[in-house]
CSV table of C-alpha atoms in Angstrom, one decimal:
chain,number,residue,atom,x,y,z
A,22,UNK,CA,165.5,197.3,329.4
A,23,UNK,CA,166.5,194.8,327.3
A,24,UNK,CA,170.3,193.9,327.8
A,25,UNK,CA,170.8,190.4,326.2
A,26,UNK,CA,170.1,188.5,323.1
A,27,UNK,CA,166.7,186.3,323.3
A,28,UNK,CA,168.6,183.8,321.4
A,29,UNK,CA,169.6,181.1,323.9
A,30,UNK,CA,173.1,179.5,323.5
A,31,UNK,CA,172.5,176.4,324.9
A,32,UNK,CA,169.8,173.6,325.5
A,33,UNK,CA,167.5,173.9,328.9
A,34,UNK,CA,169.3,172.9,331.8
A,35,UNK,CA,168.0,169.5,333.5
A,36,UNK,CA,168.5,167.5,336.5
A,37,UNK,CA,170.5,164.7,336.7
A,38,UNK,CA,169.1,161.6,338.3
A,39,UNK,CA,170.4,158.0,338.2
A,40,UNK,CA,173.1,158.5,335.7
A,41,UNK,CA,170.6,160.4,333.5
A,42,UNK,CA,169.5,163.9,332.5
A,43,UNK,CA,166.0,164.3,332.8
A,44,UNK,CA,163.4,167.2,333.0
A,45,UNK,CA,162.0,168.7,336.1
A,46,UNK,CA,158.5,168.0,336.9
A,47,UNK,CA,157.4,171.7,336.6
A,48,UNK,CA,157.8,174.3,333.6
A,49,UNK,CA,158.9,177.0,335.8
A,50,UNK,CA,162.2,178.2,335.0
A,51,UNK,CA,164.7,181.2,335.4
A,52,UNK,CA,166.9,182.7,332.5
A,53,UNK,CA,170.9,182.0,332.9
A,54,UNK,CA,172.3,185.4,331.7
A,55,UNK,CA,176.1,185.5,331.2
A,56,UNK,CA,177.5,188.6,333.1
A,57,UNK,CA,180.4,188.8,330.7
A,58,UNK,CA,178.5,190.6,328.0
A,59,UNK,CA,174.3,189.6,328.6
A,60,UNK,CA,174.3,186.5,326.6
A,61,UNK,CA,171.3,184.3,327.1
A,62,UNK,CA,172.9,181.3,327.9
A,63,UNK,CA,170.3,178.7,329.1
A,64,UNK,CA,167.2,178.2,331.3
A,65,UNK,CA,167.4,176.6,334.7
A,66,UNK,CA,164.3,174.8,336.3
A,67,UNK,CA,162.6,175.4,339.6
A,68,UNK,CA,162.6,171.8,340.6
A,69,UNK,CA,160.0,170.7,343.3
A,70,UNK,CA,160.1,168.3,346.2
A,71,UNK,CA,159.1,165.4,344.2
A,72,UNK,CA,162.0,166.0,341.8
A,73,UNK,CA,164.2,165.9,344.7
A,74,UNK,CA,162.4,162.7,346.3
A,75,UNK,CA,163.6,160.9,343.1
A,76,UNK,CA,166.9,162.0,343.4
A,77,UNK,CA,166.8,160.6,347.1
A,78,UNK,CA,165.4,157.1,346.0
A,79,UNK,CA,167.9,156.8,343.3
A,80,UNK,CA,171.0,157.8,345.6
A,81,UNK,CA,169.2,155.1,348.4
A,82,UNK,CA,169.5,152.4,345.9
A,83,UNK,CA,172.8,153.1,344.8
A,84,UNK,CA,174.3,153.4,348.2
A,85,UNK,CA,174.0,149.7,349.2
A,86,UNK,CA,176.3,148.7,346.3
A,87,UNK,CA,178.6,151.7,346.7
A,88,UNK,CA,179.1,151.6,350.5
A,89,UNK,CA,180.1,147.7,350.2
A,90,UNK,CA,182.8,148.8,347.5
A,91,UNK,CA,186.1,149.1,349.1
A,92,UNK,CA,187.7,152.7,349.5
A,93,UNK,CA,190.6,151.6,347.5
A,94,UNK,CA,188.1,150.8,344.7
A,95,UNK,CA,186.3,153.9,345.0
A,96,UNK,CA,188.9,156.3,344.9
A,97,UNK,CA,190.0,154.9,341.5
A,98,UNK,CA,187.2,157.0,340.0
A,99,UNK,CA,188.5,160.1,341.3
A,100,UNK,CA,192.0,159.1,339.8
A,101,UNK,CA,190.4,159.1,336.6
A,102,UNK,CA,188.2,162.1,337.2
A,103,UNK,CA,191.1,164.1,338.3
A,104,UNK,CA,192.7,163.4,334.8
A,105,UNK,CA,189.3,164.1,333.0
A,106,UNK,CA,189.5,167.7,334.6
A,107,UNK,CA,193.0,168.2,333.5
A,108,UNK,CA,192.1,167.0,329.8
A,109,UNK,CA,188.9,169.3,329.7
A,110,UNK,CA,190.7,172.4,331.5
A,111,UNK,CA,190.1,174.6,328.5
A,112,UNK,CA,186.3,173.6,328.0
A,113,UNK,CA,185.6,173.7,331.7
A,114,UNK,CA,187.4,177.1,332.3
A,115,UNK,CA,185.3,178.7,329.4
A,116,UNK,CA,182.1,177.6,330.8
A,117,UNK,CA,183.1,178.9,334.4
A,118,UNK,CA,184.0,182.1,332.8
A,119,UNK,CA,180.5,182.3,330.8
A,120,UNK,CA,178.3,181.6,333.3
A,121,UNK,CA,180.3,183.5,336.3
A,122,UNK,CA,182.1,186.4,334.8
A,123,UNK,CA,185.4,185.6,336.2
A,124,UNK,CA,188.5,186.0,333.9
A,125,UNK,CA,189.8,183.0,332.1
A,126,UNK,CA,192.7,182.9,334.0
A,127,UNK,CA,190.8,182.8,337.1
A,128,UNK,CA,188.6,179.8,335.7
A,129,UNK,CA,191.5,178.0,334.8
A,130,UNK,CA,193.0,178.1,338.5
A,131,UNK,CA,189.5,177.1,339.3
A,132,UNK,CA,189.5,173.7,337.7
A,133,UNK,CA,193.4,173.2,338.7
A,134,UNK,CA,192.1,173.6,342.2
A,135,UNK,CA,189.3,171.3,341.6
A,136,UNK,CA,191.6,168.6,340.2
A,137,UNK,CA,193.7,169.2,343.7
A,138,UNK,CA,190.8,168.2,345.5
A,139,UNK,CA,189.8,165.3,343.8
A,140,UNK,CA,193.9,164.5,344.2
A,141,UNK,CA,193.3,164.5,348.0
A,142,UNK,CA,190.2,162.2,348.0
A,143,UNK,CA,192.7,159.9,346.3
A,144,UNK,CA,195.0,159.7,349.5
A,145,UNK,CA,191.9,158.8,351.7
A,146,UNK,CA,192.6,155.3,351.9
A,147,UNK,CA,195.8,156.0,353.6
A,148,UNK,CA,194.2,158.3,355.9
A,149,UNK,CA,191.1,156.9,357.0
A,150,UNK,CA,192.8,153.7,358.1
A,151,UNK,CA,191.1,153.3,361.4
A,152,UNK,CA,192.7,152.5,364.5
A,153,UNK,CA,193.5,149.3,366.4
A,154,UNK,CA,194.9,148.4,369.8
A,155,UNK,CA,195.3,145.7,372.2
A,156,UNK,CA,193.6,146.9,375.2
A,157,UNK,CA,193.9,143.9,377.5
A,158,UNK,CA,195.4,140.6,376.8
A,159,UNK,CA,193.6,139.1,373.9
A,160,UNK,CA,190.9,141.9,373.7
A,161,UNK,CA,191.4,144.3,370.7
A,162,UNK,CA,189.5,147.5,370.1
A,163,UNK,CA,189.2,148.9,366.8
A,164,UNK,CA,187.6,151.8,365.0
A,165,UNK,CA,186.4,152.4,361.6
A,166,UNK,CA,185.0,155.2,359.5
A,167,UNK,CA,181.6,154.3,358.2
A,168,UNK,CA,179.6,156.4,355.4
A,169,UNK,CA,176.6,158.1,356.7
A,170,UNK,CA,174.1,157.4,353.4
A,171,UNK,CA,172.7,160.0,351.1
A,172,UNK,CA,174.0,163.4,351.8
A,173,UNK,CA,173.5,166.8,350.1
A,174,UNK,CA,175.6,169.9,349.0
A,175,UNK,CA,174.4,173.2,348.5
A,176,UNK,CA,176.7,175.5,346.4
A,177,UNK,CA,177.1,179.2,345.4
A,178,UNK,CA,177.4,180.8,342.4
A,179,UNK,CA,181.0,182.4,342.9
A,180,UNK,CA,182.9,179.1,342.1
A,181,UNK,CA,180.8,177.0,339.9
A,182,UNK,CA,183.4,174.2,339.5
A,183,UNK,CA,185.5,174.5,342.8
A,184,UNK,CA,183.1,174.8,345.5
A,185,UNK,CA,181.2,171.7,344.3
A,186,UNK,CA,184.7,169.7,344.4
A,187,UNK,CA,185.1,170.9,347.9
A,188,UNK,CA,182.4,168.4,348.7
A,189,UNK,CA,182.0,165.9,345.9
A,190,UNK,CA,185.3,163.8,345.8
A,191,UNK,CA,185.7,163.3,349.8
A,192,UNK,CA,182.1,162.8,350.6
A,193,UNK,CA,181.6,160.1,347.5
A,194,UNK,CA,185.1,158.5,348.0
A,195,UNK,CA,184.1,157.7,351.8
A,196,UNK,CA,181.3,155.7,350.6
A,197,UNK,CA,178.1,158.3,350.4
A,198,UNK,CA,175.7,159.1,348.0
A,199,UNK,CA,175.2,163.0,347.2
A,200,UNK,CA,172.6,165.1,345.8
A,201,UNK,CA,174.0,168.6,344.7
A,202,UNK,CA,172.0,171.4,344.4
A,203,UNK,CA,174.2,174.5,342.4
A,204,UNK,CA,173.3,177.9,342.3
A,205,UNK,CA,170.5,178.9,340.1
A,206,UNK,CA,172.9,181.4,338.5
A,207,UNK,CA,175.6,179.3,337.2
A,208,UNK,CA,173.7,175.7,336.8
A,209,UNK,CA,176.1,174.6,333.6
A,210,UNK,CA,179.2,173.4,335.1
A,211,UNK,CA,177.8,171.1,337.4
A,212,UNK,CA,176.0,169.2,334.7
A,213,UNK,CA,179.6,168.8,332.8
A,214,UNK,CA,180.9,167.7,336.1
A,215,UNK,CA,178.6,164.9,336.1
A,216,UNK,CA,179.3,163.8,332.9
A,217,UNK,CA,182.8,163.5,333.6
A,218,UNK,CA,182.3,161.7,337.2
A,219,UNK,CA,180.2,159.1,334.9
A,220,UNK,CA,182.9,158.9,332.3
A,221,UNK,CA,185.2,158.2,335.6
A,222,UNK,CA,183.1,155.3,335.9
A,223,UNK,CA,181.0,156.4,339.0
A,224,UNK,CA,177.8,154.2,339.2
A,225,UNK,CA,174.7,155.5,338.4
A,226,UNK,CA,172.5,157.2,341.5
A,227,UNK,CA,175.8,157.8,343.2
A,228,UNK,CA,176.0,161.5,342.2
A,229,UNK,CA,172.8,163.5,341.4
A,230,UNK,CA,172.1,167.0,340.6
A,231,UNK,CA,168.9,168.9,341.4
A,232,UNK,CA,168.5,172.5,340.3
A,233,UNK,CA,166.0,175.3,341.8
A,234,UNK,CA,165.8,178.0,344.3
A,235,UNK,CA,164.7,178.3,348.1
A,236,UNK,CA,162.2,175.5,347.8
A,237,UNK,CA,164.6,172.9,346.9
A,238,UNK,CA,166.9,173.9,349.6
A,239,UNK,CA,164.1,173.8,352.2
A,240,UNK,CA,163.2,170.2,350.8
A,241,UNK,CA,166.8,169.2,350.9
A,242,UNK,CA,166.5,170.5,355.0
A,243,UNK,CA,163.5,168.4,355.6
A,244,UNK,CA,163.9,165.3,353.4
A,245,UNK,CA,164.3,162.2,356.2
A,246,UNK,CA,166.3,160.4,353.6
A,247,UNK,CA,169.3,162.7,353.6
A,248,UNK,CA,171.4,162.3,356.5
A,249,UNK,CA,173.8,165.4,356.2
A,250,UNK,CA,173.8,168.7,354.6
A,251,UNK,CA,176.7,171.1,353.5
A,252,UNK,CA,176.0,174.6,352.5
A,253,UNK,CA,178.3,177.4,351.3
A,254,UNK,CA,176.7,181.0,350.8
A,255,UNK,CA,175.6,184.1,352.7
A,256,UNK,CA,175.7,184.1,356.6
A,257,UNK,CA,171.8,184.8,356.6
A,258,UNK,CA,170.8,181.9,354.6
A,259,UNK,CA,173.7,179.9,356.4
A,260,UNK,CA,172.2,180.7,359.3
A,261,UNK,CA,168.4,179.5,358.2
A,262,UNK,CA,169.9,176.4,356.6
A,263,UNK,CA,171.9,175.1,359.7
A,264,UNK,CA,168.8,175.8,361.9
A,265,UNK,CA,166.3,173.9,359.5
A,266,UNK,CA,168.5,171.0,358.9
A,267,UNK,CA,169.5,170.5,362.5
A,268,UNK,CA,166.0,170.7,363.8
A,269,UNK,CA,165.3,167.8,361.4
A,270,UNK,CA,168.1,165.9,363.1
A,271,UNK,CA,170.5,166.0,360.3
A,272,UNK,CA,174.5,166.9,360.4
A,273,UNK,CA,175.0,170.2,359.1
A,274,UNK,CA,177.8,172.4,357.9
A,275,UNK,CA,177.0,175.7,356.6
A,276,UNK,CA,179.6,178.3,355.7
A,277,UNK,CA,178.7,181.8,355.5
A,278,UNK,CA,179.9,185.2,354.4
A,279,UNK,CA,182.8,187.2,355.7
A,280,UNK,CA,184.5,190.5,356.2
A,281,UNK,CA,188.3,189.8,355.9
A,282,UNK,CA,190.7,192.2,357.6
A,283,UNK,CA,194.1,192.8,356.2
A,284,UNK,CA,196.5,194.5,358.7
A,285,UNK,CA,199.3,196.6,357.2
A,286,UNK,CA,202.4,197.6,359.3
A,287,UNK,CA,204.9,200.3,358.3
A,288,UNK,CA,207.7,198.0,357.8
A,289,UNK,CA,206.0,195.8,355.1
A,290,UNK,CA,207.2,195.3,351.7
A,291,UNK,CA,205.4,198.1,349.8
A,292,UNK,CA,205.4,196.4,346.4
A,293,UNK,CA,204.5,193.2,347.4
A,294,UNK,CA,201.8,194.2,350.0
A,295,UNK,CA,200.2,196.3,347.3
A,296,UNK,CA,200.0,193.7,344.6
A,297,UNK,CA,198.7,190.8,347.4
A,298,UNK,CA,196.1,193.2,348.7
A,299,UNK,CA,195.1,194.0,345.1
A,300,UNK,CA,194.9,190.6,344.0
A,301,UNK,CA,192.7,189.6,346.9
A,302,UNK,CA,190.3,192.5,347.1
A,303,UNK,CA,189.9,192.4,343.0
A,304,UNK,CA,190.6,188.6,342.3
A,305,UNK,CA,187.3,187.0,341.1
A,306,UNK,CA,185.8,190.5,340.9
A,307,UNK,CA,186.0,190.3,344.7
A,308,UNK,CA,183.3,187.6,345.0
A,309,UNK,CA,184.8,185.4,347.2
A,310,UNK,CA,184.6,184.7,351.0
A,311,UNK,CA,188.2,185.0,351.1
A,312,UNK,CA,188.5,188.5,349.4
A,313,UNK,CA,190.2,191.5,351.1
A,314,UNK,CA,187.4,193.6,352.0
A,315,UNK,CA,188.9,195.9,354.9
A,316,UNK,CA,192.7,197.1,355.1
A,317,UNK,CA,193.6,198.4,358.5
A,318,UNK,CA,196.2,200.9,358.4
A,319,UNK,CA,198.6,200.9,361.3
A,320,UNK,CA,200.6,204.0,361.6
A,321,UNK,CA,202.3,205.6,358.7
A,322,UNK,CA,201.8,203.5,355.5
A,323,UNK,CA,200.7,206.1,352.9
A,324,UNK,CA,203.5,204.9,350.8
A,325,UNK,CA,202.0,201.6,350.7
A,326,UNK,CA,198.6,203.1,349.9
A,327,UNK,CA,199.8,205.1,346.9
A,328,UNK,CA,201.4,201.5,345.6
A,329,UNK,CA,198.1,200.2,346.2
A,330,UNK,CA,196.4,202.6,344.3
A,331,UNK,CA,198.9,202.0,341.7
A,332,UNK,CA,198.4,198.3,341.5
A,333,UNK,CA,194.4,198.4,341.3
A,334,UNK,CA,194.3,200.9,338.5
A,335,UNK,CA,196.0,198.2,336.2
A,336,UNK,CA,193.2,195.9,337.0
A,337,UNK,CA,191.4,196.3,333.8
A,338,UNK,CA,187.6,195.7,333.8
A,339,UNK,CA,186.8,193.4,330.9
A,340,UNK,CA,190.3,192.2,330.7
A,341,UNK,CA,192.3,191.6,334.1
A,342,UNK,CA,189.2,192.0,336.1
A,343,UNK,CA,185.8,190.0,335.6
A,344,UNK,CA,182.5,190.8,335.8
A,345,UNK,CA,180.3,190.4,339.0
A,346,UNK,CA,177.4,188.1,338.7
A,347,UNK,CA,174.4,190.1,337.8
A,348,UNK,CA,173.1,193.7,337.9
A,349,UNK,CA,171.6,193.6,340.9
A,350,UNK,CA,175.1,192.8,342.5
A,351,UNK,CA,176.6,195.7,340.6
A,352,UNK,CA,174.3,198.0,341.8
A,353,UNK,CA,174.4,197.1,345.4
A,354,UNK,CA,178.2,197.2,345.0
A,355,UNK,CA,178.2,200.8,343.9
A,356,UNK,CA,175.8,202.1,346.4
A,357,UNK,CA,178.1,201.0,349.0
A,358,UNK,CA,180.8,203.0,347.4
A,359,UNK,CA,178.4,206.0,346.9
A,360,UNK,CA,177.1,206.0,350.7
A,361,UNK,CA,180.7,205.9,352.0
A,362,UNK,CA,181.4,208.7,350.1
A,363,UNK,CA,178.7,210.6,351.2
A,364,UNK,CA,179.6,209.5,354.9
A,365,UNK,CA,183.2,211.1,354.5
A,366,UNK,CA,185.3,208.6,353.0
A,367,UNK,CA,187.6,209.5,350.4
A,368,UNK,CA,187.5,207.4,347.2
A,369,UNK,CA,191.0,207.2,345.7
A,370,UNK,CA,190.3,204.8,343.0
A,371,UNK,CA,186.6,204.9,341.6
A,372,UNK,CA,185.4,201.7,339.8
A,373,UNK,CA,181.7,202.8,339.5
A,374,UNK,CA,180.2,202.5,336.2
A,375,UNK,CA,183.2,201.5,333.9
A,376,UNK,CA,182.8,201.3,330.3
A,377,UNK,CA,183.9,198.1,328.5
A,378,UNK,CA,184.0,198.2,325.0
A,379,UNK,CA,182.1,195.3,323.2
A,380,UNK,CA,180.6,194.3,326.7
A,381,UNK,CA,178.4,197.2,326.9
A,382,UNK,CA,175.7,194.4,328.4
A,383,UNK,CA,178.0,192.9,331.0
A,384,UNK,CA,178.1,193.6,334.7
A,385,UNK,CA,181.4,195.3,335.6
A,386,UNK,CA,182.6,197.3,338.7
A,387,UNK,CA,186.1,198.4,338.7
A,388,UNK,CA,188.6,198.2,341.2
A,389,UNK,CA,187.8,200.7,344.1
A,390,UNK,CA,190.1,201.6,347.0
A,391,UNK,CA,188.4,204.0,349.6
A,392,UNK,CA,190.4,206.0,352.5
A,393,UNK,CA,189.5,207.3,355.5
A,394,UNK,CA,186.8,204.4,356.1
A,395,UNK,CA,185.5,204.5,360.0
A,396,UNK,CA,184.5,201.3,361.6
A,397,UNK,CA,180.7,202.1,361.8
A,398,UNK,CA,180.2,203.0,358.1
A,399,UNK,CA,178.4,200.1,356.5
A,400,UNK,CA,180.9,199.7,354.2
A,401,UNK,CA,183.2,198.7,356.9
A,402,UNK,CA,180.6,196.3,358.7
A,403,UNK,CA,179.1,194.3,355.6
A,404,UNK,CA,180.2,191.9,353.2
A,405,UNK,CA,180.4,193.7,350.1
A,406,UNK,CA,181.5,191.0,347.5
A,407,UNK,CA,183.0,193.2,345.0
A,408,UNK,CA,186.5,194.7,344.0
A,409,UNK,CA,186.6,197.2,346.7
A,410,UNK,CA,188.9,197.7,349.5
A,411,UNK,CA,188.0,200.1,352.7
A,412,UNK,CA,191.1,201.5,354.4
A,413,UNK,CA,190.4,202.2,358.4
A,414,UNK,CA,193.4,204.0,360.1
A,415,UNK,CA,194.8,203.2,363.4
A,416,UNK,CA,198.1,204.2,365.5
A,417,UNK,CA,198.4,200.8,367.2
A,418,UNK,CA,198.4,197.2,366.1
A,419,UNK,CA,196.0,196.5,369.1
A,420,UNK,CA,193.4,199.2,367.9
A,421,UNK,CA,193.5,197.3,364.5
A,422,UNK,CA,193.1,193.9,366.2
A,423,UNK,CA,190.1,195.5,368.1
A,424,UNK,CA,188.6,196.5,364.8
A,425,UNK,CA,189.0,192.9,363.4
A,426,UNK,CA,187.6,191.2,366.8
A,427,UNK,CA,184.8,193.6,366.7
A,428,UNK,CA,183.5,192.1,363.4
A,429,UNK,CA,181.0,189.1,363.5
A,430,UNK,CA,182.5,187.1,360.8
A,431,UNK,CA,185.7,185.0,361.4
A,432,UNK,CA,186.7,183.7,357.9
A,433,UNK,CA,190.2,185.2,357.4
A,434,UNK,CA,192.5,187.9,358.3
A,435,UNK,CA,196.3,188.6,357.6
A,436,UNK,CA,199.0,191.1,358.5
A,437,UNK,CA,201.8,192.5,356.3
A,438,UNK,CA,205.0,192.9,358.2
A,439,UNK,CA,208.7,191.9,358.2
A,440,UNK,CA,208.7,191.4,361.9
A,441,UNK,CA,208.1,187.8,363.2
A,442,UNK,CA,207.2,188.6,366.6
A,443,UNK,CA,204.6,191.1,365.6
A,444,UNK,CA,203.1,188.3,362.8
A,445,UNK,CA,202.9,186.0,365.6
A,446,UNK,CA,201.0,188.3,368.1
A,447,UNK,CA,198.3,189.2,365.3
A,448,UNK,CA,197.9,185.2,364.3
A,449,UNK,CA,197.4,184.6,368.2
A,450,UNK,CA,195.0,187.4,368.5
A,451,UNK,CA,193.0,187.5,365.2
A,452,UNK,CA,189.6,186.3,365.6
A,453,UNK,CA,189.7,184.3,362.3
A,454,UNK,CA,189.6,180.6,361.3
A,455,UNK,CA,192.3,181.2,358.6
A,456,UNK,CA,195.4,183.7,359.3
A,457,UNK,CA,197.8,184.9,356.7
A,458,UNK,CA,201.4,186.5,356.9
A,459,UNK,CA,202.1,188.5,354.3
A,460,UNK,CA,199.6,186.7,352.1
A,461,UNK,CA,196.4,188.2,350.8
A,462,UNK,CA,194.4,185.3,350.5
A,463,UNK,CA,195.2,182.8,353.4
A,464,UNK,CA,193.4,179.7,351.9
A,465,UNK,CA,194.9,176.5,353.0
A,466,UNK,CA,195.9,174.1,350.7
A,467,UNK,CA,195.2,169.9,351.0
A,468,UNK,CA,195.5,168.3,353.2
A,469,UNK,CA,195.0,171.5,355.3
A,470,UNK,CA,191.3,172.2,355.8
A,471,UNK,CA,189.2,175.3,354.7
A,472,UNK,CA,186.8,176.9,357.1
A,473,UNK,CA,186.1,180.0,359.4
A,474,UNK,CA,184.7,181.0,362.9
A,475,UNK,CA,182.2,182.8,364.4
A,476,UNK,CA,179.4,183.9,361.7
A,477,UNK,CA,181.2,182.5,359.2
A,478,UNK,CA,180.3,179.2,359.9
A,479,UNK,CA,178.0,177.0,361.3
A,480,UNK,CA,178.5,173.7,362.6
A,481,UNK,CA,181.7,171.4,363.6
A,482,UNK,CA,184.6,171.0,361.8
A,483,UNK,CA,185.9,172.2,358.3
A,484,UNK,CA,184.6,171.3,354.8
A,485,UNK,CA,187.7,170.4,353.2
A,486,UNK,CA,191.0,168.5,354.0
A,487,UNK,CA,191.4,165.9,356.8
A,488,UNK,CA,188.6,167.7,358.9
A,489,UNK,CA,186.1,166.9,356.4
A,490,UNK,CA,186.4,163.1,357.3
A,491,UNK,CA,184.6,163.5,360.3
A,492,UNK,CA,181.6,165.3,358.7
A,493,UNK,CA,181.1,162.8,356.2
A,494,UNK,CA,181.4,159.7,358.3
A,495,UNK,CA,180.5,158.3,361.6
A,496,UNK,CA,182.9,155.7,363.4
A,497,UNK,CA,182.2,152.5,364.4
A,498,UNK,CA,183.9,150.9,367.3
A,499,UNK,CA,184.2,147.3,368.0
A,500,UNK,CA,185.8,145.2,370.8
A,501,UNK,CA,186.7,141.3,370.0
A,502,UNK,CA,188.0,138.7,372.1
A,503,UNK,CA,189.5,135.2,371.0
A,504,UNK,CA,191.1,133.9,374.2
A,505,UNK,CA,188.7,132.3,376.7
A,506,UNK,CA,191.4,131.0,378.8
A,507,UNK,CA,192.4,134.6,379.6
A,508,UNK,CA,189.3,134.8,381.9
A,509,UNK,CA,186.9,137.7,382.6
A,510,UNK,CA,187.6,141.1,384.3
A,511,UNK,CA,186.3,144.4,384.0
A,512,UNK,CA,187.7,144.7,380.4
A,513,UNK,CA,186.0,141.8,379.1
């Protein structure tokens, strides 16, 4: 079925290598279609290993000079980059909206978060100062954070601008040179970020972009010139990337999917709880690894569920609710809803096949609330990645925690209550790296780091904040002695 205008809006996407946009060494491409209305945006190249190799060579050549530049000088680039993100926020947000499908307000928030991430990178000179101590008379030990070299970052479709900025500012400010591989579904935003980094004064070769699909990801994992790989995406692919990269003796931090549980107690404030859960499950069309996917209702909370349904119905596809990324995702999400209904769950708010006037070729799923879901259903176990909340009912908090603990993921969990002791109990018992109290999306803000547990993360450490410093650097330890008169002992 023809679902979009074949007139291409933008020129074909190119790789960005050594400070220039260049064609890939292949004529194989994929079409980039806007989920908003089916507009044919561009084509993205399926780059080859030789394209990657060119980027690695450029990055290696740049590393010598960039790593010798002091960190105080390096972060000046990110002071300017932050200002450029803010100056160009409208253009950048419209680009995110166009290629990803989220609302304009959500896209603006994404750019603002990217600016906050750049701001944190500007603080790194005050954080990575190293340590020094006189460990024996006249003998000093010192530690320094040293950049790794050429690193790679593989990013997903759901945040075309923000997730790249999880890694770009910190990794580069710490002295590394980077190759970024964007999702082939949303390749436009990263090209504009490359231009802004160049405008901010980043030297050629320090940041490079190679587009493509699975072949480029595998080439990144295999390339001997790449020292570390970060990945954000599904758990299945995160596991594969982690296994392949580490088998080639690289550092790897691979973030996977999630099944985030929101535990709602009877004493929760109904309006606030309903608003928070709706925003969590339907924000960014549910396409985020911090989205509320499962609500565990403890005891008599029907009054809160009623409020939740009221709030969900306020979310209008094509207005306050954005599109999902493509038709395949729409069909997959709606099939989960249908299967749950067939298995005995009750659909309270049905978002299947909404009509969006003027955007009939867009790919939308309306907000969906499903009650009486049981833990054995697929919709209760698997990541939906859409604006859908499944409600499971329990009698006690311990029963609710048993459901949360049993899921293989571990990105986030939240509890809604006015009881401080119960909130602390859930924080202690939840098997998740990020836990909220009366917060639907418990994402830490800088300088606190982002990262889950269990099957939501493979590798050590977190991808943002202070924790990322250890991933993007290695420690050099030096011991010095300048007083020969002190004699020799076991320390010297």
